[in-house]
Coordinates of C-alpha atoms in Angstrom, one line a residue:
X26 CA 10.0 153.6 30.6
X27 CA 8.5 150.5 32.3
X28 CA 5.2 151.2 30.7
X29 CA 6.7 151.6 27.3
X30 CA 8.6 148.3 27.7
X31 CA 5.4 146.5 28.9
X32 CA 3.4 147.9 26.0
X33 CA 6.0 146.7 23.5
X34 CA 6.1 143.3 25.1
X35 CA 2.3 143.1 24.9
X36 CA 2.3 144.1 21.3
X37 CA 5.0 141.4 20.5
X38 CA 3.0 138.7 22.2
X39 CA -0.2 139.8 20.4
X40 CA 1.6 139.7 17.0
X41 CA 3.2 136.3 17.7
X42 CA -0.1 134.8 18.9
X43 CA -1.8 135.9 15.7
X44 CA 0.8 134.3 13.5
X45 CA 0.7 130.6 12.9
X46 CA 3.9 128.6 12.7
X47 CA 2.0 125.9 10.8
X48 CA 0.0 127.6 8.0
X49 CA -3.4 126.1 7.4
X50 CA -3.9 125.3 3.7
X51 CA -7.4 127.0 3.5
X52 CA -5.7 130.3 4.2
X53 CA -4.7 130.4 0.5
X54 CA -8.3 131.3 -0.3
X55 CA -7.8 134.7 1.4
X56 CA -6.0 136.1 -1.7
X57 CA -9.2 135.9 -3.9
X58 CA -10.6 139.4 -4.6
X59 CA -14.2 140.0 -3.3
X60 CA -14.0 137.1 -0.9
X61 CA -14.6 138.0 2.8
X62 CA -13.1 135.8 5.5
X63 CA -13.0 135.4 9.2
X64 CA -10.8 133.2 11.5
X65 CA -12.0 132.5 15.0
X66 CA -8.9 131.8 17.1
X67 CA -8.8 128.8 19.3
X68 CA -9.5 130.7 22.5
X69 CA -12.8 131.9 21.0
X70 CA -13.6 128.4 19.9
X71 CA -13.0 127.2 23.5
X72 CA -15.7 129.6 24.6
X73 CA -18.1 128.2 22.0
X74 CA -17.4 124.6 23.3
X75 CA -17.7 125.6 26.9
X76 CA -21.5 126.3 26.6
X77 CA -21.0 130.0 27.4
X78 CA -22.0 130.9 23.9
X79 CA -25.3 130.5 22.0
X80 CA -23.3 129.3 18.9
X81 CA -22.5 126.0 20.5
X82 CA -26.1 125.4 21.3
X83 CA -27.0 125.1 17.6
X84 CA -25.2 121.8 17.4
X85 CA -27.7 119.8 19.4
X86 CA -26.1 116.8 21.2
X87 CA -22.8 117.1 19.4
X88 CA -19.7 117.5 21.6
X89 CA -18.1 120.8 20.4
X90 CA -15.6 121.2 23.2
X91 CA -12.6 120.5 20.9
X92 CA -13.5 122.7 17.9
X93 CA -10.4 124.4 16.6
X94 CA -9.1 126.4 13.6
X95 CA -12.5 127.8 12.3
X96 CA -12.1 129.6 9.0
X97 CA -15.0 131.0 7.1
X98 CA -14.8 132.4 3.5
X99 CA -17.7 133.7 1.5
X100 CA -18.6 135.9 -1.5
X101 CA -21.7 136.8 -3.5
X102 CA -19.6 138.1 -6.5
X103 CA -20.2 135.6 -9.3
X104 CA -16.6 135.6 -10.6
X105 CA -15.1 135.3 -7.2
X106 CA -17.7 132.6 -6.2
X107 CA -16.5 130.3 -9.1
X108 CA -12.9 130.9 -8.2
X109 CA -13.5 130.3 -4.4
X110 CA -15.5 127.1 -5.1
X111 CA -12.9 125.6 -7.5
X112 CA -9.9 126.6 -5.4
X113 CA -11.4 125.3 -2.2
X114 CA -12.1 121.9 -3.8
X115 CA -8.5 121.8 -5.1
X116 CA -7.1 122.7 -1.7
X117 CA -9.1 119.9 -0.1
X118 CA -8.0 117.3 -2.6
X119 CA -4.3 118.4 -2.6
X120 CA -4.1 118.3 1.2
X121 CA -5.3 114.8 1.8
X122 CA -9.0 115.5 2.4
X123 CA -11.4 112.8 1.2
X124 CA -14.8 113.7 -0.3
X125 CA -17.4 112.4 2.3
X126 CA -20.5 113.9 0.8
X127 CA -21.5 115.6 -2.4
X128 CA -25.1 117.0 -2.6
X129 CA -27.0 119.1 -5.0
X130 CA -30.5 120.4 -4.5
X131 CA -32.5 123.2 -6.1
X132 CA -29.5 125.3 -7.2
X133 CA -27.3 124.5 -4.2
X134 CA -24.2 122.4 -4.3
X135 CA -22.4 121.2 -1.2
X136 CA -19.2 119.2 -0.9
X137 CA -18.0 118.0 2.5
X138 CA -14.4 116.9 2.8
X139 CA -12.9 115.1 5.8
X140 CA -9.3 114.4 6.8
X141 CA -8.5 112.2 9.8
X142 CA -5.3 112.6 11.8
X143 CA -5.3 110.5 15.0
X144 CA -8.3 111.6 17.1
X145 CA -8.6 114.9 15.3
X146 CA -10.9 115.3 12.3
X147 CA -10.6 118.2 9.9
X148 CA -13.7 119.2 7.9
X149 CA -13.9 121.4 4.9
X150 CA -17.5 122.3 3.8
X151 CA -17.7 124.0 0.4
X152 CA -21.1 125.3 -0.7
X153 CA -22.2 127.1 -3.8
X154 CA -25.6 128.5 -5.0
X155 CA -26.4 129.0 -8.6
X156 CA -27.1 132.7 -7.9
X157 CA -23.3 133.2 -7.2
X158 CA -23.1 132.9 -3.5
X159 CA -20.3 130.6 -2.3
X160 CA -19.0 129.8 1.2
X161 CA -16.3 127.6 2.6
X162 CA -16.1 126.6 6.3
X163 CA -13.0 124.8 7.6
X164 CA -12.5 123.5 11.2
X165 CA -11.0 120.6 13.1
X166 CA -12.3 118.8 16.2
X167 CA -11.9 115.7 18.2
X168 CA -15.2 114.3 17.3
X169 CA -16.8 110.9 17.6
X170 CA -17.9 109.2 14.4
X171 CA -21.5 109.3 15.7
X172 CA -21.3 113.0 16.1
X173 CA -19.6 113.4 12.8
X174 CA -22.5 111.6 11.1
X175 CA -25.0 113.9 12.9
X176 CA -23.0 117.0 11.7
X177 CA -22.9 115.8 8.1
X178 CA -26.6 114.8 8.2
X179 CA -27.5 118.4 9.1
X180 CA -25.9 119.7 5.9

């Protein structure tokens, strides 16, 4: 009986920890058919920022210890790509993000949106290739303006 109660308690905690009491606006992109998505929970992001992961080493010289709420959406289906690109841009604009950079080069289009709230900065990067591939990355971090400029400069 104790084992069964313990198992039920563990399942309840796991379910509650996977739910968000504050829904992130980018989650609305998850309903688009043929779009694949991943969310890295904050505890995984803490590992990235701790230096215990190779992922954090890709951001040379940028403090990534406070990265949170990483969502990645992508598709190579042309119809879904157009819908993902357009909806992501609308979500950014409708939720107080400002367009910080818009770039186009050889069939690739990238929009970087930024939203500042206190010391935390939220980024939404929306990229589309003419061949139909589209990706959206959304994250937030306590990041210095110098580091933010480095991050945007790598895009």
